[in-house]
Coordinates of C-alpha atoms and ligand atoms in Angstrom, one line a residue:
M72 CA 31.2 -23.1 1.7
K73 CA 29.6 -21.8 -1.2
K74 CA 26.8 -20.1 1.4
K75 CA 29.8 -18.5 3.2
L76 CA 31.3 -17.1 0.1
K77 CA 28.2 -15.6 -1.0
R78 CA 27.3 -13.9 2.2
F79 CA 31.0 -12.4 2.0
A80 CA 30.5 -11.0 -1.3
F81 CA 27.2 -9.4 0.1
Y82 CA 28.6 -7.8 3.2
R83 CA 31.4 -6.7 1.1
S84 CA 29.3 -4.9 -1.3
I85 CA 27.4 -3.0 1.2
R86 CA 30.8 -1.7 2.8
F87 CA 31.8 -1.0 -0.9
Y88 CA 29.0 1.2 -1.6
I89 CA 29.3 2.8 2.2
M90 CA 32.9 3.6 1.0
I91 CA 32.2 4.9 -2.2
L92 CA 29.6 7.3 -0.5
L93 CA 31.6 8.7 1.9
F94 CA 34.3 8.8 -0.7
V95 CA 32.2 10.8 -2.9
I96 CA 31.1 12.9 -0.3
G97 CA 34.6 14.0 1.2
I98 CA 36.7 13.8 -1.9
V99 CA 34.4 16.0 -4.6
P100 CA 34.2 19.1 -2.2
S101 CA 37.9 18.7 -1.4
I102 CA 39.0 18.7 -5.0
V103 CA 36.7 21.9 -5.7
V104 CA 37.8 23.7 -2.8
E105 CA 41.6 23.1 -3.8
S106 CA 40.9 24.0 -7.4
V107 CA 39.4 27.1 -6.5
I108 CA 42.0 28.2 -4.1
V109 CA 44.5 27.5 -6.6
Q110 CA 42.4 29.2 -9.2
S111 CA 41.8 32.5 -6.9
Y112 CA 45.6 32.9 -5.8
E113 CA 46.6 32.8 -9.8
T114 CA 43.8 35.5 -10.4
R115 CA 44.9 37.5 -7.3
A116 CA 48.6 37.3 -8.1
V117 CA 48.1 38.2 -11.7
N118 CA 45.7 41.2 -11.3
Q119 CA 48.3 42.6 -8.4
R120 CA 51.0 42.1 -10.9
T121 CA 49.3 43.5 -13.9
I122 CA 48.4 47.0 -11.8
M123 CA 51.9 47.3 -10.7
V124 CA 53.1 47.4 -13.8
K125 CA 50.5 49.1 -15.4
S126 CA 51.0 52.3 -12.9
Q127 CA 54.7 52.1 -13.8
C128 CA 54.7 52.1 -17.4
E129 CA 51.5 54.6 -17.5
I130 CA 54.2 57.1 -16.0
L131 CA 56.9 55.6 -18.3
A132 CA 54.8 56.1 -21.4
D133 CA 54.1 59.9 -20.7
Q134 CA 58.1 60.4 -19.9
L135 CA 58.5 58.7 -23.5
Y136 CA 56.4 61.3 -25.2
N137 CA 57.7 64.3 -22.9
R138 CA 61.4 63.4 -23.7
G139 CA 60.6 62.8 -27.5
Y140 CA 62.0 59.4 -27.3
L141 CA 60.2 58.3 -30.3
T142 CA 62.3 60.4 -32.2
D143 CA 65.7 59.6 -30.4
S144 CA 65.7 56.3 -28.8
S145 CA 69.3 57.0 -27.4
D146 CA 67.8 58.7 -24.3
E147 CA 69.9 57.4 -21.4
V148 CA 67.4 58.0 -18.6
I149 CA 64.8 56.4 -20.2
N150 CA 66.9 53.5 -21.4
G151 CA 68.1 53.1 -17.9
E152 CA 64.6 52.7 -16.8
F153 CA 63.9 50.2 -19.3
D154 CA 66.8 48.3 -18.1
L155 CA 65.7 48.8 -14.2
L156 CA 62.0 47.5 -15.2
T157 CA 63.0 44.5 -17.3
R158 CA 65.3 43.3 -14.5
I159 CA 62.6 43.8 -11.9
Y160 CA 59.9 42.2 -13.9
G161 CA 62.1 39.9 -16.2
G162 CA 60.5 41.0 -18.9
R163 CA 60.7 42.7 -22.4
I164 CA 60.2 46.4 -23.3
V165 CA 59.2 47.1 -27.0
V166 CA 58.6 50.9 -28.2
I167 CA 57.0 51.3 -31.4
N168 CA 56.0 54.5 -33.3
N169 CA 52.7 55.1 -35.3
D170 CA 54.4 53.8 -38.4
G171 CA 54.4 50.1 -36.8
K172 CA 58.1 50.6 -36.7
V173 CA 60.0 49.1 -33.6
I174 CA 62.5 51.9 -32.5
K175 CA 63.5 50.0 -29.4
D176 CA 63.5 46.3 -28.2
T177 CA 65.3 45.2 -25.0
F178 CA 65.9 41.9 -26.3
N179 CA 67.5 43.8 -29.5
I180 CA 65.4 41.3 -31.7
D181 CA 63.0 43.5 -33.6
N182 CA 65.0 46.7 -33.6
G183 CA 64.0 48.5 -36.7
K184 CA 61.5 46.0 -37.8
Y185 CA 57.8 46.8 -38.2
S186 CA 55.6 45.4 -35.6
L187 CA 51.7 45.4 -36.5
S188 CA 50.2 42.7 -34.1
Q189 CA 46.6 42.9 -33.3
E190 CA 47.5 44.6 -30.1
V191 CA 49.6 47.0 -31.4
M192 CA 47.2 47.9 -34.2
D193 CA 44.3 48.5 -31.2
C194 CA 46.6 50.7 -29.1
L195 CA 47.4 52.7 -32.0
N196 CA 43.7 53.1 -32.4
G197 CA 43.1 54.1 -29.0
R198 CA 42.7 50.6 -27.2
E199 CA 45.1 49.7 -24.6
S200 CA 45.4 46.2 -23.5
S201 CA 46.4 43.7 -21.2
R202 CA 46.7 40.1 -21.8
Y203 CA 47.8 37.1 -19.3
D204 CA 49.2 34.1 -21.4
R205 CA 48.9 31.1 -19.1
D206 CA 50.7 28.7 -21.0
N207 CA 53.6 30.9 -21.9
K208 CA 53.7 32.4 -18.3
F209 CA 53.7 36.3 -19.2
I210 CA 51.6 39.2 -19.0
E211 CA 51.5 41.4 -22.0
L212 CA 50.3 45.0 -22.0
T213 CA 50.0 47.8 -24.4
F214 CA 50.1 51.7 -23.6
R215 CA 49.5 54.6 -26.0
I216 CA 52.5 57.1 -26.1
Q217 CA 50.8 60.5 -26.4
D218 CA 50.8 64.0 -25.1
P219 CA 50.0 63.5 -21.7
D220 CA 47.8 66.7 -21.7
K221 CA 45.3 65.5 -24.4
K222 CA 44.9 61.8 -23.7
S223 CA 41.3 61.5 -24.4
S224 CA 41.7 61.4 -28.5
S225 CA 43.0 58.3 -30.1
V226 CA 44.1 60.7 -32.8
N227 CA 46.9 61.7 -31.0
T228 CA 48.6 58.2 -30.2
K229 CA 52.2 58.7 -31.4
G230 CA 53.4 55.1 -30.5
V231 CA 53.1 52.2 -28.5
L232 CA 54.7 50.9 -25.4
L233 CA 54.5 47.2 -25.5
V234 CA 55.4 45.5 -22.2
S235 CA 55.7 41.7 -21.5
V236 CA 56.5 40.7 -17.8
S237 CA 57.1 37.2 -16.9
T238 CA 54.8 35.5 -14.5
S239 CA 57.0 32.5 -14.0
E240 CA 57.2 32.9 -10.2
I241 CA 53.6 33.2 -10.0
S242 CA 53.7 29.6 -11.8
I243 CA 56.1 28.5 -9.2
S244 CA 54.0 29.4 -6.3
K245 CA 50.8 27.9 -7.9
G246 CA 52.7 24.6 -8.2
I247 CA 53.9 24.5 -4.7
L248 CA 50.0 25.4 -3.6
E249 CA 48.9 22.8 -6.2
E250 CA 51.2 20.1 -4.5
R251 CA 50.2 21.1 -0.9
G252 CA 46.8 20.8 -2.1
M253 CA 47.5 17.3 -3.4
L254 CA 49.3 16.1 -0.3
I255 CA 46.2 17.5 1.7
L256 CA 43.9 15.4 -0.7
A257 CA 45.9 12.4 -0.2
I258 CA 45.7 12.5 3.6
I259 CA 42.0 13.3 3.4
I260 CA 41.4 10.3 1.1
L261 CA 43.3 8.2 3.2
V262 CA 41.5 9.2 6.2
I263 CA 37.6 8.9 4.6
L264 CA 39.1 5.2 3.6
V265 CA 39.9 4.2 7.1
L266 CA 36.9 6.0 8.7
G267 CA 34.8 4.6 5.7
Y268 CA 36.1 0.9 6.3
I269 CA 35.6 1.4 10.1
L270 CA 32.1 2.7 9.7
S271 CA 31.1 0.4 7.2
G272 CA 32.3 -2.5 9.4
I273 CA 30.4 -1.3 12.5
L274 CA 27.2 -0.7 10.2
V275 CA 27.2 -4.5 8.6
K276 CA 28.2 -6.1 12.0
P277 CA 24.4 -6.4 13.3
L278 CA 23.7 -7.7 9.7
Q279 CA 26.2 -10.3 10.2
K280 CA 24.7 -11.0 13.6
I281 CA 21.3 -11.6 12.4
T282 CA 22.4 -13.9 9.4
Q283 CA 24.5 -15.8 12.1
A284 CA 21.4 -15.8 14.7
I285 CA 19.2 -17.1 12.0
E286 CA 21.7 -19.8 11.3
G287 CA 21.9 -21.0 14.6
I288 CA 18.3 -21.9 14.8
T289 CA 17.4 -23.1 11.1
D290 CA 17.8 -26.6 12.4
G291 CA 16.1 -26.5 15.8
Y292 CA 13.5 -23.3 15.5
Q293 CA 11.1 -24.8 17.7
D294 CA 10.9 -22.7 20.8
E295 CA 14.2 -20.3 19.8
S296 CA 13.9 -17.0 18.8
I297 CA 16.5 -14.4 17.6
S298 CA 17.5 -11.2 19.4
V299 CA 19.8 -8.4 18.0
N300 CA 19.0 -5.3 19.4
D301 CA 22.1 -3.2 18.1
Y302 CA 19.6 -0.7 16.4
R303 CA 16.2 -0.1 15.9
E304 CA 16.1 -1.4 12.3
T305 CA 17.9 -4.8 13.3
K306 CA 15.5 -5.1 16.2
L307 CA 12.6 -4.6 14.2
I308 CA 13.7 -7.0 11.6
T309 CA 14.5 -9.7 14.3
D310 CA 10.9 -9.1 15.9
A311 CA 9.5 -9.6 12.4
F312 CA 11.4 -12.8 12.0
N313 CA 10.4 -14.0 15.2
R314 CA 6.9 -13.4 14.3
M315 CA 7.6 -15.2 10.8
L316 CA 9.0 -18.1 12.9
A317 CA 6.1 -18.0 15.4
R318 CA 3.5 -18.6 12.4
V319 CA 5.9 -21.1 10.5
K320 CA 5.7 -23.1 14.0
T321 CA 1.7 -22.6 14.0
V322 CA 1.5 -24.0 10.4
D323 CA 4.1 -26.6 11.2
D324 CA 2.3 -28.0 14.3
S325 CA -0.9 -27.7 12.5
R326 CA 0.3 -29.8 9.5
D327 CA 1.8 -32.4 12.0
E328 CA -1.4 -32.3 13.9
F329 CA -3.4 -32.7 10.5
V330 CA -1.5 -35.4 9.8
S331 CA -2.0 -37.7 12.6
N332 CA -5.7 -36.5 12.7
V333 CA -6.2 -37.2 9.0
S334 CA -4.6 -40.6 9.5
H335 CA -6.5 -41.2 12.7
E336 CA -9.6 -40.0 11.1
L337 CA -9.1 -42.1 8.1
K338 CA -8.1 -45.2 10.0
T339 CA -11.2 -45.1 12.3
P340 CA -13.8 -46.0 9.7
L341 CA -11.6 -48.6 8.5
T342 CA -10.7 -50.2 11.7
S343 CA -14.7 -50.3 12.4
M344 CA -15.2 -51.9 9.0
K345 CA -12.7 -54.6 9.4
V346 CA -14.0 -55.7 13.1
L347 CA -17.4 -55.8 11.7
A348 CA -16.2 -57.8 8.8
D349 CA -13.9 -60.1 11.0
V350 CA -17.1 -60.8 13.4
L351 CA -19.2 -62.0 10.3
N352 CA -16.4 -64.2 9.2
Q353 CA -15.9 -66.0 12.0
N354 CA -19.6 -66.8 12.2
P355 CA -20.7 -68.1 8.9
D356 CA -23.7 -69.0 10.5
A357 CA -24.9 -65.8 11.9
P358 CA -28.5 -64.7 11.3
I359 CA -29.2 -62.5 8.1
E360 CA -30.5 -59.9 10.4
E361 CA -27.1 -59.7 12.3
Y362 CA -25.6 -59.5 8.6
Q363 CA -27.9 -56.6 7.5
E364 CA -26.9 -54.5 10.8
F365 CA -23.6 -55.0 10.0
M366 CA -23.7 -54.1 6.8
K367 CA -25.6 -50.9 7.8
D368 CA -22.8 -50.2 9.8
I369 CA -20.1 -50.7 7.4
S370 CA -22.0 -48.6 5.1
A371 CA -22.1 -45.8 7.6
E372 CA -18.2 -45.9 8.0
I373 CA -17.7 -45.9 4.5
D374 CA -19.8 -42.7 4.2
R375 CA -17.9 -41.0 7.0
E376 CA -14.4 -42.1 5.0
N377 CA -16.1 -40.5 2.2
S378 CA -17.0 -37.0 3.8
I379 CA -13.5 -36.7 5.0
I380 CA -12.0 -37.4 1.6
T381 CA -14.3 -35.1 0.4
D382 CA -13.4 -32.3 2.6
L383 CA -9.9 -32.7 1.9
L384 CA -10.6 -32.7 -1.7
T385 CA -12.8 -29.7 -1.5
L386 CA -10.1 -27.5 0.1
V387 CA -7.5 -28.7 -2.5
R388 CA -9.6 -28.0 -5.3
M389 CA -10.5 -24.2 -4.1
D390 CA -6.6 -23.8 -3.7
K391 CA -6.3 -23.8 -7.3
K392 CA -6.1 -20.7 -8.9
S393 CA -8.5 -21.9 -11.7
A394 CA -11.2 -22.4 -9.0
D395 CA -14.4 -21.1 -10.6
L396 CA -17.6 -19.9 -8.9
N397 CA -20.8 -20.8 -10.3
I398 CA -22.5 -17.8 -9.9
T399 CA -26.5 -17.8 -9.8
N400 CA -29.3 -16.0 -8.0
V401 CA -30.0 -17.7 -4.9
N402 CA -32.7 -17.0 -2.5
I403 CA -30.7 -16.8 0.8
N404 CA -33.8 -17.3 2.9
D405 CA -34.7 -20.6 1.3
E406 CA -31.2 -21.7 1.5
L407 CA -30.8 -21.0 5.1
E408 CA -34.2 -22.9 5.7
Q409 CA -32.8 -25.8 3.8
I410 CA -29.6 -26.2 5.5
I411 CA -31.3 -25.8 9.2
K412 CA -33.9 -28.6 7.9
R413 CA -31.0 -30.8 7.1
L414 CA -29.3 -30.0 10.4
K415 CA -32.3 -30.3 12.8
P416 CA -31.8 -34.3 13.5
I417 CA -28.4 -33.5 14.6
A418 CA -29.5 -30.6 16.7
D419 CA -32.1 -32.4 18.2
K420 CA -29.9 -35.5 19.0
A421 CA -27.5 -32.9 20.6
G422 CA -30.6 -31.1 22.6
V423 CA -30.0 -28.0 20.9
E424 CA -32.5 -25.5 19.6
L425 CA -32.3 -24.2 16.1
I426 CA -33.9 -20.4 15.8
L427 CA -33.9 -18.6 12.4
D428 CA -34.6 -14.5 12.3
S429 CA -35.0 -13.6 8.6
F430 CA -35.7 -9.8 8.4
R431 CA -36.2 -9.4 4.6
P432 CA -36.1 -11.8 1.7
I433 CA -33.0 -11.6 0.3
T434 CA -31.7 -13.0 -3.4
A435 CA -27.9 -12.9 -4.1
E436 CA -25.6 -13.8 -6.6
V437 CA -23.7 -16.8 -5.1
D438 CA -22.4 -19.7 -5.8
Q439 CA -25.1 -22.0 -4.2
T440 CA -23.3 -25.1 -3.4
K441 CA -20.5 -23.7 -1.8
I442 CA -22.2 -20.9 0.3
S443 CA -24.3 -23.9 1.4
L444 CA -21.4 -25.6 2.5
A445 CA -19.8 -22.6 4.3
F446 CA -23.2 -21.7 6.2
T447 CA -23.6 -25.8 7.2
N448 CA -19.9 -25.8 8.6
I449 CA -20.6 -22.9 10.9
I450 CA -24.0 -23.9 12.2
E451 CA -22.8 -27.5 12.6
N452 CA -19.9 -26.3 14.8
A453 CA -22.4 -24.3 16.8
I454 CA -24.4 -27.4 17.1
K455 CA -21.2 -29.6 17.8
Y456 CA -19.4 -27.1 20.4
N457 CA -22.7 -26.6 22.2
K458 CA -23.9 -27.1 26.2
P459 CA -25.0 -30.7 26.9
E460 CA -28.2 -29.3 27.7
G461 CA -30.1 -26.2 27.2
G462 CA -28.0 -25.1 24.2
W463 CA -29.4 -22.9 21.3
V464 CA -28.0 -21.6 18.0
R465 CA -29.7 -18.5 16.8
I466 CA -29.2 -17.6 12.8
S467 CA -30.0 -14.1 12.0
L468 CA -30.4 -12.7 8.1
N469 CA -30.5 -9.2 7.2
A470 CA -29.3 -7.1 4.1
D471 CA -28.7 -3.4 3.0
R472 CA -28.0 -2.2 -0.5
K473 CA -24.9 -3.5 -1.0
Y474 CA -24.6 -6.7 1.4
F475 CA -26.7 -9.5 3.0
Y476 CA -25.6 -10.3 6.6
T477 CA -25.6 -13.5 8.7
T478 CA -24.9 -14.2 12.4
I479 CA -24.6 -17.4 13.9
S480 CA -24.5 -17.2 17.8
D481 CA -24.2 -19.6 20.2
N482 CA -24.5 -20.5 23.8
G483 CA -22.0 -23.0 23.8
I484 CA -18.3 -24.0 25.0
G485 CA -16.7 -20.8 23.3
I486 CA -13.3 -20.1 22.1
P487 CA -10.2 -19.4 24.2
E488 CA -9.0 -16.0 23.2
E489 CA -5.6 -17.1 22.2
S490 CA -7.1 -19.6 19.4
I491 CA -9.5 -17.3 17.9
N492 CA -6.9 -16.2 15.4
N493 CA -6.2 -19.8 14.4
I494 CA -9.6 -21.3 14.1
F495 CA -9.6 -20.3 10.3
E496 CA -6.4 -22.1 9.9
R497 CA -6.5 -25.6 8.4
F498 CA -6.4 -28.7 10.7
Y499 CA -6.7 -26.4 13.6
R500 CA -8.6 -27.5 16.4
V501 CA -9.0 -25.9 19.8
D502 CA -9.3 -28.8 22.2
K503 CA -7.7 -31.7 20.3
S504 CA -8.7 -34.7 22.6
H505 CA -12.4 -33.2 23.0
S506 CA -12.7 -32.5 18.9
R507 CA -11.7 -36.1 18.3
E508 CA -14.3 -37.7 20.3
I509 CA -16.8 -34.9 18.8
G510 CA -15.4 -35.7 15.1
G511 CA -14.0 -33.7 12.5
T512 CA -10.6 -33.0 10.7
G513 CA -10.5 -29.0 11.4
L514 CA -11.1 -28.5 7.9
G515 CA -14.5 -27.0 8.0
L516 CA -13.8 -23.3 9.1
A517 CA -10.8 -23.1 6.5
I518 CA -13.2 -24.5 3.7
T519 CA -15.8 -21.6 4.7
K520 CA -13.6 -18.9 4.9
K521 CA -12.4 -19.9 1.4
V522 CA -15.8 -19.6 0.1
I523 CA -16.3 -16.3 1.7
V524 CA -13.3 -14.8 0.6
M525 CA -14.2 -16.1 -3.0
H526 CA -17.1 -14.2 -2.7
R527 CA -15.3 -11.1 -2.0
G528 CA -17.0 -11.3 1.4
A529 CA -15.9 -11.3 5.4
I530 CA -16.4 -13.4 8.2
R531 CA -15.8 -12.1 11.8
V532 CA -16.0 -14.0 15.0
K533 CA -16.5 -13.0 18.7
S534 CA -16.4 -15.5 21.4
K535 CA -16.4 -15.8 25.4
L536 CA -15.1 -18.9 27.0
G537 CA -18.0 -20.9 28.4
E538 CA -20.7 -18.3 27.1
G539 CA -21.0 -18.6 23.4
T540 CA -19.6 -17.6 20.3
T541 CA -21.1 -15.6 17.1
F542 CA -19.9 -15.6 13.9
S543 CA -20.7 -12.6 11.7
I544 CA -20.7 -13.0 7.8
R545 CA -21.0 -10.2 5.2
I546 CA -21.4 -11.0 1.4
P547 CA -22.1 -8.7 -1.5
L548 CA -25.4 -9.2 -2.9
V549 CA -24.1 -8.8 -6.5
H550 CA -21.1 -10.9 -7.3
I551 CA -17.7 -8.9 -7.9
V552 CA -15.6 -10.6 -10.5
Ligands
ATP681 N1 -19.2 -22.4 17.7 C1 -18.2 -22.7 18.0 N2 -17.9 -22.8 19.4 C2 -16.7 -23.3 20.2 N3 -15.9 -23.5 19.2 C3 -15.7 -23.6 17.9 C4 -17.2 -23.2 17.2 N4 -16.6 -23.3 15.9 C5 -15.6 -23.6 15.7 N5 -15.0 -24.0 16.8 C6 -13.5 -24.6 17.2 O1 -12.7 -24.0 15.8 C7 -12.1 -25.4 15.7 C8 -12.3 -25.4 14.1 O2 -13.2 -25.5 13.6 P1 -13.6 -26.2 12.0 O3 -14.8 -26.5 12.0 O4 -12.8 -26.1 11.4 O5 -13.3 -28.0 12.5 P2 -13.9 -28.8 13.3 O6 -15.4 -28.7 13.5 O7 -13.1 -29.4 14.4 O8 -13.8 -30.2 12.3 P3 -14.7 -30.4 10.7 O9 -15.5 -28.8 10.5 O10 -13.5 -30.0 9.7 O11 -15.4 -31.5 10.6 C9 -13.1 -26.4 16.0 O12 -12.2 -27.3 16.4 C10 -13.2 -25.7 17.4 O13 -12.4 -26.1 18.7
MG682 MG1 -16.5 -27.6 11.9

């Protein structure tokens, strides 16, 4: 239940992020476009209105001068025009003379008062202005009243025509535009959310499928594999998973194999010892020679038991991080000769010839015991897995400035291609039944590889079934920490 909930939360979060992403990608530009459209509408409308009012008022200002309105504000024609203009634009017209005195206010508020606002002062000084007050919804314009023939000089300014026109219809239109924009935005949001939900669902579905497929095989994964080929990526994931599964299976099989092998290997010497001891117990009068012989056999079995346990312990110890190398300068030629000398009796017994080709004297910084163990394991294998007759093992040693190279070739039974990649795995043995007769636990090469890797070296193997095997090893002459 808890697992299910966790999974649900995980998927929901992927969906959530996809939806947020779509939302941002879709909504942000929509909002920007909407506000740009509304804004440019407002600017255009205000500009148009300003141009229209300006062209009419410039003519009006000239008329004011020509008809001497500044001295006589009762001029019917002009007042009629004021009436018309204020009605059309819903505005206010104020005429101020060059003393700053209001001589006409169509709102009849400031008549006779002095109005010396900044705009009026500026205009009297020759600078006409136009200002849009968005908050109070009006445009305010000032025009100079002056002799139309001497317009260039600000000294001639005789008065100011101050015109305010309402922009409330522009605001209303803008409001309508904004409302529509919001409606469209809301529709876009809705569409994006629905699309996002569907799309994220489609994207997440293969992940759910993969989880289901994996859960389906967690218990009995032995021969199963999963396949979710909806997308290239899911195929890659499932392929990688299947490869991992295969590896786990190999390791698992090897472990089972190991447990049975080790138990068997450890039990065999015990069983022999038990039999030997029982025979002696049942024959208390057996001659001393028989006792001695049996004791010798028991001792050999104890040695075997001991060597298996030593192998296991060697590997376990090397697994630990703290495993240290005891580095000294070692004469590799001598070392190989020693190993060959030690293995000679076994080789002779198996009818295998041992040949050493040393191309030059080599000294390297290595852990003598561990390196010796690694080479012994490989040469021992080459003897063990050889022909019943006419077998040979050829060991060659060479070096360059950085590394020394050893190859160990045999003309033995060879390793099948499908097993080549597994032989360094612990407890792996190619032919279980046969290997058991020969003896061994499948730990030799695992130990060897570990030792070589600890020395920052490399090991490769080439083999052909029925023809023979060659192991090539490369180890740095100077120890790299
Ligand atoms: N030179 C070789 N020729 C053919 N097969 C080999 C050779 N070397 C190794 N093998 C195969 O690789 C397997 C693993 O070798 P490894 O040395 O790890 O284990 P082992 O020899 O079976 O046991 P151990 O070395 O632990 O006593 C062997 O069981 C054998 O099947
Ligand atoms: Mg071996």
